[in-house]
Short mmCIF file of C-alpha atoms and ligand atoms in Angstrom, two decimals:
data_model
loop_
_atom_site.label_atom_id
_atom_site.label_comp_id
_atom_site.label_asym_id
_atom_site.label_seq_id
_atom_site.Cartn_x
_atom_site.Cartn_y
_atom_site.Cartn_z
CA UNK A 19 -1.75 -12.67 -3.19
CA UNK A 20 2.21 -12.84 -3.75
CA UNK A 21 4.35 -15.91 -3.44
CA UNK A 22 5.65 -14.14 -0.27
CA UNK A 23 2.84 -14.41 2.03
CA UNK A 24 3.76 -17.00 3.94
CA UNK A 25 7.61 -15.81 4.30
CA UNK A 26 8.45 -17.35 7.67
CA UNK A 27 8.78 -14.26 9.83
CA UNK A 28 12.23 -15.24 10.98
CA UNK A 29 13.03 -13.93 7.49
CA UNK A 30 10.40 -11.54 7.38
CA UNK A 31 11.89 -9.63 10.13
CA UNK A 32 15.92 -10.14 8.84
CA UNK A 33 15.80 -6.32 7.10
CA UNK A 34 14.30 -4.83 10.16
CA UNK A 35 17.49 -3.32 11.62
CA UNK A 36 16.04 -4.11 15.43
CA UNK A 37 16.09 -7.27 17.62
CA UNK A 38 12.69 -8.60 18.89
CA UNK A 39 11.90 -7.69 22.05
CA UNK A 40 12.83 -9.49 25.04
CA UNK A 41 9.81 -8.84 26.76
CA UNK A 42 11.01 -6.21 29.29
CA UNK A 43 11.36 -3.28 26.42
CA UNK A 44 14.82 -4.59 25.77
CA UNK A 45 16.40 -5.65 22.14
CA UNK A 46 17.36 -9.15 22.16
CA UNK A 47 20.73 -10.41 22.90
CA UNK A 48 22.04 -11.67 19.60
CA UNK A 49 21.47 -15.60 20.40
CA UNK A 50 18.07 -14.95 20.88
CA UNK A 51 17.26 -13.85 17.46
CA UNK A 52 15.56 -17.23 16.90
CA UNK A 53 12.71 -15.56 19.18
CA UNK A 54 9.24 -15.33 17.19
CA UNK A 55 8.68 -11.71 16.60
CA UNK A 56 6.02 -11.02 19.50
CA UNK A 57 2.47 -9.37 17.65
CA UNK A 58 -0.59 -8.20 19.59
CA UNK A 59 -3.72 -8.60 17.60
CA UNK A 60 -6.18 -5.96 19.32
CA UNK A 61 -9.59 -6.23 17.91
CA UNK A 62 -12.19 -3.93 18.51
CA UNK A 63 -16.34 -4.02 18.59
CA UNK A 64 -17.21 -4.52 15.32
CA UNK A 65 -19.32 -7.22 13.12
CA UNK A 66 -15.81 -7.98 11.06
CA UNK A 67 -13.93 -9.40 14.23
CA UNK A 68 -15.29 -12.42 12.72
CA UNK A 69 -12.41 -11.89 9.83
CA UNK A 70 -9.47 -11.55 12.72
CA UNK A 71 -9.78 -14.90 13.44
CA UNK A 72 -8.36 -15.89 10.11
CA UNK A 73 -5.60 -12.92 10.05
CA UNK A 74 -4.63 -14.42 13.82
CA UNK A 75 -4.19 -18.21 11.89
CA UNK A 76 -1.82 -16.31 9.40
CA UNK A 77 0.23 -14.37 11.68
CA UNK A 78 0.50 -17.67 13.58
CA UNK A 79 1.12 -20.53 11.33
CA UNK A 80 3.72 -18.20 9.78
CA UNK A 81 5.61 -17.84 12.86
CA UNK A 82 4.54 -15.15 14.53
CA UNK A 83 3.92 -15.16 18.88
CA UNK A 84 0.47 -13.87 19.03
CA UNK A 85 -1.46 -12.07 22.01
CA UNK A 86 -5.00 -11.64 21.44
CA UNK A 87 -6.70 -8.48 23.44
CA UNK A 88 -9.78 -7.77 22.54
CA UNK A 89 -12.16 -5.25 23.92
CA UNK A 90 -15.33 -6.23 25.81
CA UNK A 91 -17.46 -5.33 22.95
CA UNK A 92 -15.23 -7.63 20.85
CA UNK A 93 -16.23 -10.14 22.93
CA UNK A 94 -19.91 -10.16 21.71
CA UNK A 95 -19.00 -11.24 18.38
CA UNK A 96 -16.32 -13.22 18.69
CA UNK A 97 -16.11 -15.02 22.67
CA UNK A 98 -12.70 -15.10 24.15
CA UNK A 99 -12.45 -18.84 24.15
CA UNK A 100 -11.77 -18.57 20.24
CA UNK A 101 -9.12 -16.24 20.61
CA UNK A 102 -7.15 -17.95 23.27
CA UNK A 103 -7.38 -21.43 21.67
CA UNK A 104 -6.09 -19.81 17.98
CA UNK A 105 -3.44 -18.03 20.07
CA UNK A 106 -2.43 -20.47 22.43
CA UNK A 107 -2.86 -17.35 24.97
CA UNK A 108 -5.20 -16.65 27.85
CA UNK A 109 -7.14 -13.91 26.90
CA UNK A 110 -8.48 -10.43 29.12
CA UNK A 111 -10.21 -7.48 27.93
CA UNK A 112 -9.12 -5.19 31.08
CA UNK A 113 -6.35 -4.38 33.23
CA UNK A 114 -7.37 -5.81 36.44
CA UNK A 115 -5.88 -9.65 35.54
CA UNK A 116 -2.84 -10.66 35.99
CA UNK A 117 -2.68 -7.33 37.99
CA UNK A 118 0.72 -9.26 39.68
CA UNK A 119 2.68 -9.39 35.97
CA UNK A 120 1.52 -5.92 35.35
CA UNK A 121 -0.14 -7.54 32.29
CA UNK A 122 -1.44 -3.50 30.84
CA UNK A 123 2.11 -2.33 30.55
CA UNK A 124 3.99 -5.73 29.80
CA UNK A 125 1.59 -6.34 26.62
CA UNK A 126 2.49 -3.35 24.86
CA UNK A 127 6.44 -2.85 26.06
CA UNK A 128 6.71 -6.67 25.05
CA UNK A 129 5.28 -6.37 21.26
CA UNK A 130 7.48 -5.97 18.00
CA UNK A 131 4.23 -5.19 16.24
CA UNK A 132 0.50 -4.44 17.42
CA UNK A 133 -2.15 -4.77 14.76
CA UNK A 134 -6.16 -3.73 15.33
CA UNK A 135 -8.47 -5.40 13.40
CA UNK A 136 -11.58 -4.07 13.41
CA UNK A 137 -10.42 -1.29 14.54
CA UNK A 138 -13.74 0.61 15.07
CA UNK A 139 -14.62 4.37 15.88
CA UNK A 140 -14.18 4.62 19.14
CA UNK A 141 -10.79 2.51 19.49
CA UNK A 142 -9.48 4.79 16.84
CA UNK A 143 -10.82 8.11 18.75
CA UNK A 144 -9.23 6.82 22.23
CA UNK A 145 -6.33 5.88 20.62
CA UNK A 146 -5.94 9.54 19.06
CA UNK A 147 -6.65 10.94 22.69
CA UNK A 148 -4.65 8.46 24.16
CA UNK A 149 -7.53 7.39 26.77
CA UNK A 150 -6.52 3.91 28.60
CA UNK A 151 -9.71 2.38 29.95
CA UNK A 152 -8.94 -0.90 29.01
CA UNK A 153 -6.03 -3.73 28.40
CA UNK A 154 -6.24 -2.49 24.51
CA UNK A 155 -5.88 0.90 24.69
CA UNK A 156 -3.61 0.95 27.68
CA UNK A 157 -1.81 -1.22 25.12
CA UNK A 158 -1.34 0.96 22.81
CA UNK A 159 -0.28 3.70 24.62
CA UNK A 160 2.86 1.19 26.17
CA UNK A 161 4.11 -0.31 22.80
CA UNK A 162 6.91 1.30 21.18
CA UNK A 163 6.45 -1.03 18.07
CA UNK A 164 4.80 0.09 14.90
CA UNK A 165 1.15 0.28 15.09
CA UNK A 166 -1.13 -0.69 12.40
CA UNK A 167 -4.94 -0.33 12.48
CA UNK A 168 -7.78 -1.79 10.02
CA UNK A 169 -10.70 0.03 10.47
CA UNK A 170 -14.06 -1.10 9.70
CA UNK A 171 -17.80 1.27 10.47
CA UNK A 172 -20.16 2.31 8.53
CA UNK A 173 -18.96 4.97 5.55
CA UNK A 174 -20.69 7.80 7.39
CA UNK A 175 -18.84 7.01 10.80
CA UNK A 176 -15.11 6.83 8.58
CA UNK A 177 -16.17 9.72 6.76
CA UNK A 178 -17.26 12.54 9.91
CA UNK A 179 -14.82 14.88 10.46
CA UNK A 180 -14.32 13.47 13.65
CA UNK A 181 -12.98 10.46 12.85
CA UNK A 182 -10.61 11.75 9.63
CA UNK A 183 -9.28 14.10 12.51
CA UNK A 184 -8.39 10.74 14.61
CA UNK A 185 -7.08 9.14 11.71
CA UNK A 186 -4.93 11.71 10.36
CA UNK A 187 -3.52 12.32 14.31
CA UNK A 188 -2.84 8.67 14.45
CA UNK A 189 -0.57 8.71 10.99
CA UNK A 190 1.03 11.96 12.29
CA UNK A 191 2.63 9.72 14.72
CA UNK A 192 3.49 7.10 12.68
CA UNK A 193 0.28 4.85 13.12
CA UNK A 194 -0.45 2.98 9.58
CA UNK A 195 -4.09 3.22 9.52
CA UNK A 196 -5.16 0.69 6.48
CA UNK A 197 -8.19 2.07 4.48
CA UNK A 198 -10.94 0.36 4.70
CA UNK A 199 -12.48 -1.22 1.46
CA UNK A 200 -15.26 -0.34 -0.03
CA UNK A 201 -18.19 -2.94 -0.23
CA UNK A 202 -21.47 -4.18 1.94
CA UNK A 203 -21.94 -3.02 5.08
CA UNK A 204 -23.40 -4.89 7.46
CA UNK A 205 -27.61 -4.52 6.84
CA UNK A 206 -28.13 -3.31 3.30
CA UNK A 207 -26.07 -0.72 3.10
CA UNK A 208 -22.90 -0.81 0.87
CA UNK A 209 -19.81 1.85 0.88
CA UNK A 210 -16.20 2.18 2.26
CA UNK A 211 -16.16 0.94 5.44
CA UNK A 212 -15.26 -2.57 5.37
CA UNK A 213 -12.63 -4.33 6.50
CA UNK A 214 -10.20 -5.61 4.03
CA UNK A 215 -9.43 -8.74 3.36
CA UNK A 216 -7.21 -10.48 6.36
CA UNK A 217 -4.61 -11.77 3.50
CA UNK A 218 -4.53 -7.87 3.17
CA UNK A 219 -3.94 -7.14 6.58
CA UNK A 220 -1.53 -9.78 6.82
CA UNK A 221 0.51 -8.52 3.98
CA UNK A 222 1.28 -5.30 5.72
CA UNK A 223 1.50 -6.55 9.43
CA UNK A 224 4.21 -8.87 7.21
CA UNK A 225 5.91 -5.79 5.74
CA UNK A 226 5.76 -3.24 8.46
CA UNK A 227 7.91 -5.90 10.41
CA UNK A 228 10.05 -6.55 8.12
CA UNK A 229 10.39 -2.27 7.21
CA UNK A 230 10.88 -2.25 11.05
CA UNK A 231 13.18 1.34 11.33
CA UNK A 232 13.04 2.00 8.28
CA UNK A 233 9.39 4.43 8.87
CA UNK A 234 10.93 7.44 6.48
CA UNK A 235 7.77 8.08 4.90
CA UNK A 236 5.65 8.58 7.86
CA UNK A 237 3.34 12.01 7.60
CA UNK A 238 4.20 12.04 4.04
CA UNK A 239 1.53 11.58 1.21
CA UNK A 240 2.69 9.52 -1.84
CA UNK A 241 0.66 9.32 -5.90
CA UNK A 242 1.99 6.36 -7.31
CA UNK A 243 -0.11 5.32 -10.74
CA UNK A 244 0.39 1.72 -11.54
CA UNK A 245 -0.85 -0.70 -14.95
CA UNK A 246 -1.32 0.15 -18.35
CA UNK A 247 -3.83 2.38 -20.44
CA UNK A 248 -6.38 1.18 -22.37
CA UNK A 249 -7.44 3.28 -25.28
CA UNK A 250 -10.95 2.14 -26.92
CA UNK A 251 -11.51 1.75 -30.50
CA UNK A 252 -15.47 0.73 -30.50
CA UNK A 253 -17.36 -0.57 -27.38
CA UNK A 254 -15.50 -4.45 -27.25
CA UNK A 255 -11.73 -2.76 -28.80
CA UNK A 256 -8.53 -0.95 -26.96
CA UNK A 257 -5.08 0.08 -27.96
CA UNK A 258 -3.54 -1.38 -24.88
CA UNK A 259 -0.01 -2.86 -23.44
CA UNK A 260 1.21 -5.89 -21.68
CA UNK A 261 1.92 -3.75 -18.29
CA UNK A 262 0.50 -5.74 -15.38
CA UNK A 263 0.81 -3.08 -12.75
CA UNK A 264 2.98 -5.18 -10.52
CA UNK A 265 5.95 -2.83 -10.17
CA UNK A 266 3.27 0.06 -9.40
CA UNK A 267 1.74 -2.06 -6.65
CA UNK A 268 5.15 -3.05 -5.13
CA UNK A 269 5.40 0.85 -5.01
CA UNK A 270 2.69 1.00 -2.97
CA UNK A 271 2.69 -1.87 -0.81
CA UNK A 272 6.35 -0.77 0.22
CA UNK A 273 5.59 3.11 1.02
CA UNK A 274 2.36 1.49 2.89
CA UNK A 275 4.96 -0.35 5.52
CA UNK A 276 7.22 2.72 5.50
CA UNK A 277 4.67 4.61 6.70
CA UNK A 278 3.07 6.80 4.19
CA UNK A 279 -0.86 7.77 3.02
CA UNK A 280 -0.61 6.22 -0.43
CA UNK A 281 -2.95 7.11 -3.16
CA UNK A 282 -2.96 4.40 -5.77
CA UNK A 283 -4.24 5.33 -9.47
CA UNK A 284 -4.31 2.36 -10.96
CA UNK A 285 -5.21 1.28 -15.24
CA UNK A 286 -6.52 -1.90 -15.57
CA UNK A 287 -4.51 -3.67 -13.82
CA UNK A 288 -5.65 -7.40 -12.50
CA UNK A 289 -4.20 -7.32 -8.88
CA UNK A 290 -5.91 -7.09 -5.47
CA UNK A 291 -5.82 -3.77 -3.91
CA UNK A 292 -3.44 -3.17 -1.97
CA UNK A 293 -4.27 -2.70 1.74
CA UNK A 294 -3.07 0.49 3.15
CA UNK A 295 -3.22 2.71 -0.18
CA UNK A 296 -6.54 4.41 -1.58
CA UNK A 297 -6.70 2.66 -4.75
CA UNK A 298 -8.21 4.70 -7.63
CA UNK A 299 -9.43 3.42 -10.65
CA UNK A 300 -8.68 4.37 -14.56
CA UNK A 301 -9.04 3.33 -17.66
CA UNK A 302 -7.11 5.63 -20.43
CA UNK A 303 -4.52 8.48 -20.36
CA UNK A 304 -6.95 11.29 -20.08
CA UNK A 305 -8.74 9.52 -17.36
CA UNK A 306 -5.31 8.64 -15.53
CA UNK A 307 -4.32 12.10 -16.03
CA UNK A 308 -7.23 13.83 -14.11
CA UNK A 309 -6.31 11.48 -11.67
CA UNK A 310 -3.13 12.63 -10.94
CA UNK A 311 -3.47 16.28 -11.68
CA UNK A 312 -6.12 16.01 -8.57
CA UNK A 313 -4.04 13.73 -6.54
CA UNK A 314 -0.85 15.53 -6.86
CA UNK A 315 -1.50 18.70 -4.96
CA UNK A 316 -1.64 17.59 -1.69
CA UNK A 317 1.79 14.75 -2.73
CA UNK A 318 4.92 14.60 -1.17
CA UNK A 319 6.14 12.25 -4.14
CA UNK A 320 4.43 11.52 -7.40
CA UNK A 321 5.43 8.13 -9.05
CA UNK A 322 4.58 7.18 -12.84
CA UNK A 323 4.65 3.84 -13.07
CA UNK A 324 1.83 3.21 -15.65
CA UNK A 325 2.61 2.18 -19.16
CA UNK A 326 0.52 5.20 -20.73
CA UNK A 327 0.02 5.07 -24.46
CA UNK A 328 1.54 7.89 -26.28
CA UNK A 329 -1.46 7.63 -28.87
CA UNK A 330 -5.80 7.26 -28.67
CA UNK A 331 -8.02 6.27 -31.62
CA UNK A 332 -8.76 10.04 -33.35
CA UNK A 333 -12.50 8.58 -33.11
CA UNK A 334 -14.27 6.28 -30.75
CA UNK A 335 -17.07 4.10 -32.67
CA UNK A 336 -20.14 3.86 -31.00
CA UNK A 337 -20.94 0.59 -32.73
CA UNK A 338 -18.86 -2.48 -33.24
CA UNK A 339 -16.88 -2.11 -36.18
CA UNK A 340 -17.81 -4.15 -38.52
CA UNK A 341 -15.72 -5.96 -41.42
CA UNK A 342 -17.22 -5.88 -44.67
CA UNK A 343 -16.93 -8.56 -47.94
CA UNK A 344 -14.54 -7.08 -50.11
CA UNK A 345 -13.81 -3.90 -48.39
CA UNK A 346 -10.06 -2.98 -46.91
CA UNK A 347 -10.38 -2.13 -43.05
CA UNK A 348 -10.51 1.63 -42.31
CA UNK A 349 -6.38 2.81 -41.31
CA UNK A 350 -6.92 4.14 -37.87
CA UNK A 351 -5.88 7.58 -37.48
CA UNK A 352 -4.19 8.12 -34.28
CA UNK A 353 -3.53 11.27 -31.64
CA UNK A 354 -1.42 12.20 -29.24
CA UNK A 355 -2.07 11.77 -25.35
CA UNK A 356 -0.88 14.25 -22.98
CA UNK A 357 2.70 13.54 -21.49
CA UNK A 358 1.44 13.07 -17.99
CA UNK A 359 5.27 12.50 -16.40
CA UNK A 360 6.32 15.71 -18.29
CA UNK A 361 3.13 18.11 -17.29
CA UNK A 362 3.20 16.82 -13.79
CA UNK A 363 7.44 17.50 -13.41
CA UNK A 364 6.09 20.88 -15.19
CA UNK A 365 4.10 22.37 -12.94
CA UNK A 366 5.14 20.86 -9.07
CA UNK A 367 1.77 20.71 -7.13
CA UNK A 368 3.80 22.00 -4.11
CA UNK A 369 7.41 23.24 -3.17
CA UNK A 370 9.69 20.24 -2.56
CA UNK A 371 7.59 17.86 -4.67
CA UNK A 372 9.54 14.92 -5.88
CA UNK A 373 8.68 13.51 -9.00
CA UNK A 374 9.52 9.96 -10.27
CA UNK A 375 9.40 8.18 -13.43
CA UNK A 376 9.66 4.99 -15.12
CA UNK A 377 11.40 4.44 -18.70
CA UNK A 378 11.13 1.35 -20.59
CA UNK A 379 13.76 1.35 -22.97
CA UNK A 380 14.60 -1.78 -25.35
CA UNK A 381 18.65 -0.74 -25.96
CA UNK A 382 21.02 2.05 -25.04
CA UNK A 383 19.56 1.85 -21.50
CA UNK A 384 21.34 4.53 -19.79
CA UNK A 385 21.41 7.17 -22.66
CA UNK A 386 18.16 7.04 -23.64
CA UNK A 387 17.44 7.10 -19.86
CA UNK A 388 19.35 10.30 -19.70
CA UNK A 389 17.75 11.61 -22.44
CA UNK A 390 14.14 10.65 -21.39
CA UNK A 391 15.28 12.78 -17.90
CA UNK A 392 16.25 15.53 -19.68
CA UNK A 393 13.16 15.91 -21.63
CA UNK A 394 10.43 15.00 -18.70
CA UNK A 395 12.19 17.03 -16.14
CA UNK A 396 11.80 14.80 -13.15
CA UNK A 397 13.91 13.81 -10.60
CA UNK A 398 14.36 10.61 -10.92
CA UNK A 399 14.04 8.05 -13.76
CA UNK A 400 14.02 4.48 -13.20
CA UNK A 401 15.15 2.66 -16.79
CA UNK A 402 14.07 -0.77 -17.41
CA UNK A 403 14.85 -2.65 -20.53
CA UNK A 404 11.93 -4.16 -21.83
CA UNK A 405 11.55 -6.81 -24.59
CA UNK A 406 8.89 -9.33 -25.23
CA UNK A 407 10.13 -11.37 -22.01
CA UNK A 408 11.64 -9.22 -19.48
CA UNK A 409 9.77 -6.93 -17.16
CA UNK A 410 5.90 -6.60 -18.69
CA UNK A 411 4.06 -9.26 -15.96
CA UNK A 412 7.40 -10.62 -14.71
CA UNK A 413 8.03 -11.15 -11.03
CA UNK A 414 11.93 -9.64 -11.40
CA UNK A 415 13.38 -6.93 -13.18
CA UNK A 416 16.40 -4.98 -12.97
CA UNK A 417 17.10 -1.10 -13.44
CA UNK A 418 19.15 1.47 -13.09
CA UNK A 419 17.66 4.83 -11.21
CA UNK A 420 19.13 8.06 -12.79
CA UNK A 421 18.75 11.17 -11.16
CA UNK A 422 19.21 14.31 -12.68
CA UNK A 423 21.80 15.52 -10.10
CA UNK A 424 23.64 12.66 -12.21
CA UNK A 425 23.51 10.04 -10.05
CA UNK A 426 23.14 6.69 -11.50
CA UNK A 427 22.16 3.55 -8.61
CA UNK A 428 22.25 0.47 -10.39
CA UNK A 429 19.38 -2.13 -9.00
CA UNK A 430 20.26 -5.97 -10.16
CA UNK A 431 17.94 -8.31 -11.04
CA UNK A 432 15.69 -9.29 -8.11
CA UNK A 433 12.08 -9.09 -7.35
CA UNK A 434 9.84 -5.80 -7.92
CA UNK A 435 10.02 -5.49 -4.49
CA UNK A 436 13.75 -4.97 -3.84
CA UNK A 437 13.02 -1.91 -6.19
CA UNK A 438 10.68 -0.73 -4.85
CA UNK A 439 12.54 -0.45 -1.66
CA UNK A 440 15.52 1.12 -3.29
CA UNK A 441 13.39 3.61 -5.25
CA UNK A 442 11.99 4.66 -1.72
CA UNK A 443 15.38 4.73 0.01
CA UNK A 444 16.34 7.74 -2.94
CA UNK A 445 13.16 9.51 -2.36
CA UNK A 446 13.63 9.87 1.20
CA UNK A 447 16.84 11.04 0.81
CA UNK A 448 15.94 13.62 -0.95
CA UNK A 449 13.06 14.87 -0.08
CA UNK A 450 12.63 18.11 2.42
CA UNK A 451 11.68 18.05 6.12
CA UNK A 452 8.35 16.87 6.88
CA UNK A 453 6.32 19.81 7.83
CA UNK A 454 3.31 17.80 9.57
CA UNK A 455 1.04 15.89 7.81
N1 CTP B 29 4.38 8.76 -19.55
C1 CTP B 29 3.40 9.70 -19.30
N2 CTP B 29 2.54 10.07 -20.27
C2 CTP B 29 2.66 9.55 -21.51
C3 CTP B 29 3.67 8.58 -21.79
C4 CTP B 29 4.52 8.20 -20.78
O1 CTP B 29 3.30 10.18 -18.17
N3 CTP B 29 1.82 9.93 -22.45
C5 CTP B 29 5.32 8.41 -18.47
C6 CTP B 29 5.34 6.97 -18.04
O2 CTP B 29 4.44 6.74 -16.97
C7 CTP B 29 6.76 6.77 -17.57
C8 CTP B 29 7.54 7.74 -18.47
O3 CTP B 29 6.60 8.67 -18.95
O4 CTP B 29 6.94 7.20 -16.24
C9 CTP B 29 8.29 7.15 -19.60
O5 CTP B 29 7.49 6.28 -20.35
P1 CTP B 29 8.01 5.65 -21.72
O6 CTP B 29 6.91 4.89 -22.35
O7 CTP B 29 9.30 4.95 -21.49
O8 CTP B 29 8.38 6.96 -22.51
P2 CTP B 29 7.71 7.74 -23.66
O9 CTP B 29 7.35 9.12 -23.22
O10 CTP B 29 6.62 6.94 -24.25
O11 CTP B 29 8.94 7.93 -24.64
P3 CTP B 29 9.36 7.09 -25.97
O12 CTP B 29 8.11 6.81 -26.70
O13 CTP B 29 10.24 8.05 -26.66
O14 CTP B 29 10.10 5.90 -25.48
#
């Protein structure tokens, strides 16, 4: 988990570019930006409610105003007088309390974020059809906030068409609909299906308030590779790098808030998935590349941000290799990896594609940059300099993004993050009209 998790949410809500709420669907006056941003944590039937009670401690001890509705079914796991004394809230599951407030309209028009975790099946299937039986899903169909939902079933439930239909209707809209992780079940069974971890869910309730207008990526499908390849010699031996995949993950994490379906191929790299993106897991350049070639069909944008060795042992040993008395060590005879950045820019998966890469460069920044462009043919190059302390595991960096309509946006030093969000703010720019996700 980053340092940032427990931002207080006055600040996490400073870039939003909207007021809270005042309760009665209108922005804030100006004085009363003090106001803790107002979430609704709706949790759903499912064994994993357990697990909201922890995200609702986050969201609240960082300063967060949190309403707790869960469904009836919710209520058989977790009982309602948990929720209302870790909100501080009465609690009601249906629309008939408070019937004098108009409590099932109020909720909803009131909220600067709603989050559902577990969001199950059936919440996410009435929530595609907009059905309104109860105080959650009538809820949901009154907010004007961004929506996020966690879903947790069993892998066959997430995986029927019925429910990728629901899913993909709910991001259409704008929904950010987390994927689940992949794990055991509840019984014996293990699969994708669980819910992540709350710390998870946290980090993008955090992050989708803080993105607050800024949704430009909604309906749009973004490949972002993150890490560093790891070339093996003999079964315990790699040719590897010091990349630590954190710039790829800010990537991620980012387009997450702002809306999009991220796919995440990631090499190696140490860090916790990140909720939200479909993480996929690599180990060297051919085995990164496969992984993009079959990402990047269906992508919007395609972003290399791997450090991917140019070079692979000619031979793997099967066997350790061993040193011998007396004996010089064997040279190792090196070949050449595909370009991945350079295939990929090639031969655009679809019309419109936007294609992104990273350069580290250790002097003449900006013309090797503009060389490295030239020669990759993508649209956009972001050019680090790298030396033996600057970028590789480091929380800041700075860069300049070149783009080959010769545009050069200088990004000073500041966390990965910050880039992350300026890299984003180019590619929506320039990418086409959505045509529907
Ligand atoms: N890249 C790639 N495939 C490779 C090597 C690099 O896709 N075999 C991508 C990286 O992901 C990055 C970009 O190309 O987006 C530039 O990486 P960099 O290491 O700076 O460039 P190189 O191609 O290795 O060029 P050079 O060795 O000349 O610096």
């Amino acid at each position: 988990m980053e340092e940032s998790t427990n931002q207080p949410a006055a600040e996490a809500t400073a870039g939003a570019g909207r007021e809270p709420h005042t309760g009665a669907g209108e922005p804030a006056a100006a004085g009363a930006a003090a106001r803790k941003p107002s979430v609704v944590l709706g949790v759903s039937g499912g064994i994993a409610a357990y697990k909201a009670c922890e995200l609702l401690r986050r969201l609240t001890e960082s300063g967060h105003d949190v309403r707790v509705v869960p469904t009836a079914s919710a209520l058989h796991f977790v009982g309602e007088a948990t929720w209302s004394a870790l909100s501080g809230h009465p609690v009601s599951t249906e629309v008939w309390t408070d019937v004098h407030e108009v409590a099932h309209v109020r909720i909803g028009q009131a909220a600067d974020l709603v989050v559902v975790a577990p969001a199950t099946a059936d919440t996410l299937a009435k929530a595609a059809h907009g059905l309104a039986g109860d105080l959650l899903t009538n809820t949901l169909l009154t907010a004007r906030c961004p929506v996020v939902f966690a879903p947790a079933m069993h892998t066959e439930m997430w995986e029927h068409p019925a429910t990728r239909e629901n899913v993909a209707t709910l991001r259409r809209r704008g929904a950010v609909v987390i994927e689940p992780a992949v794990g055991r079940l509840t019984g014996v069974d293990t699969g994708k299906g669980r819910l992540p971890d709350p710390g998870e869910i946290f980090e993008v309730a955090r992050r989708v308030l803080a993105a607050g207008a800024r949704r430009d990526l909604v309906g749009r499908h973004v490949v972002v590779s993150a890490g560093g390849t790891r070339e093996p010699l003999d079964p315990v031996r790699f040719l590897g790098n010091r990349s630590s995949g954190k710039q790829g993950y800010a990537l991620a994490r980012a387009a997450v808030a702002r809306g999009a379906r991220v796919t995440l191929v990631s090499a190696n790299s140490a860090l916790p998935d990140p909720a939200g993106a479909d993480v996929v897991r690599v180990g060297t350049a051919v085995q990164l590349r496969e992984a993009m070639v079959k990402a990047a069909p269906d992508a919007d944008v395609v972003v290399m941000a791997a450090a991917v060795a140019d070079f692979r042992p000619a031979t793997y040993a099967t066997g350790k290799i061993k040193k011998r008395d007396g004996q010089e060590p064997e040279p190792i005879a090196l070949v050449r990896n595909p370009d991945i950045l350079a295939e990929l820019s090639a031969e655009r998966a679809r019309p419109g594609q936007l294609v992104v890469g990273f350069a580290a460069e250790t002097d003449d920044v900006v013309p090797n940059g503009r060389a490295k462009l030239a020669r990759k043919g993508c649209d956009l190059l972001v050019v680090n300099e790298v030396g033996e302390h600057k970028t590789f595991g480091a929380e800041e960096n700075e860069a300049v993004v070149l783009g080959a309509d010769g545009s050069e946006t200088p990004v000073p030093y500041g966390p990965k993050e910050a880039l992350a969000e300026t890299v984003w703010d180019l590619v929506a720019r320039a990418l086409p009209p959505a045509t529907g996700a």
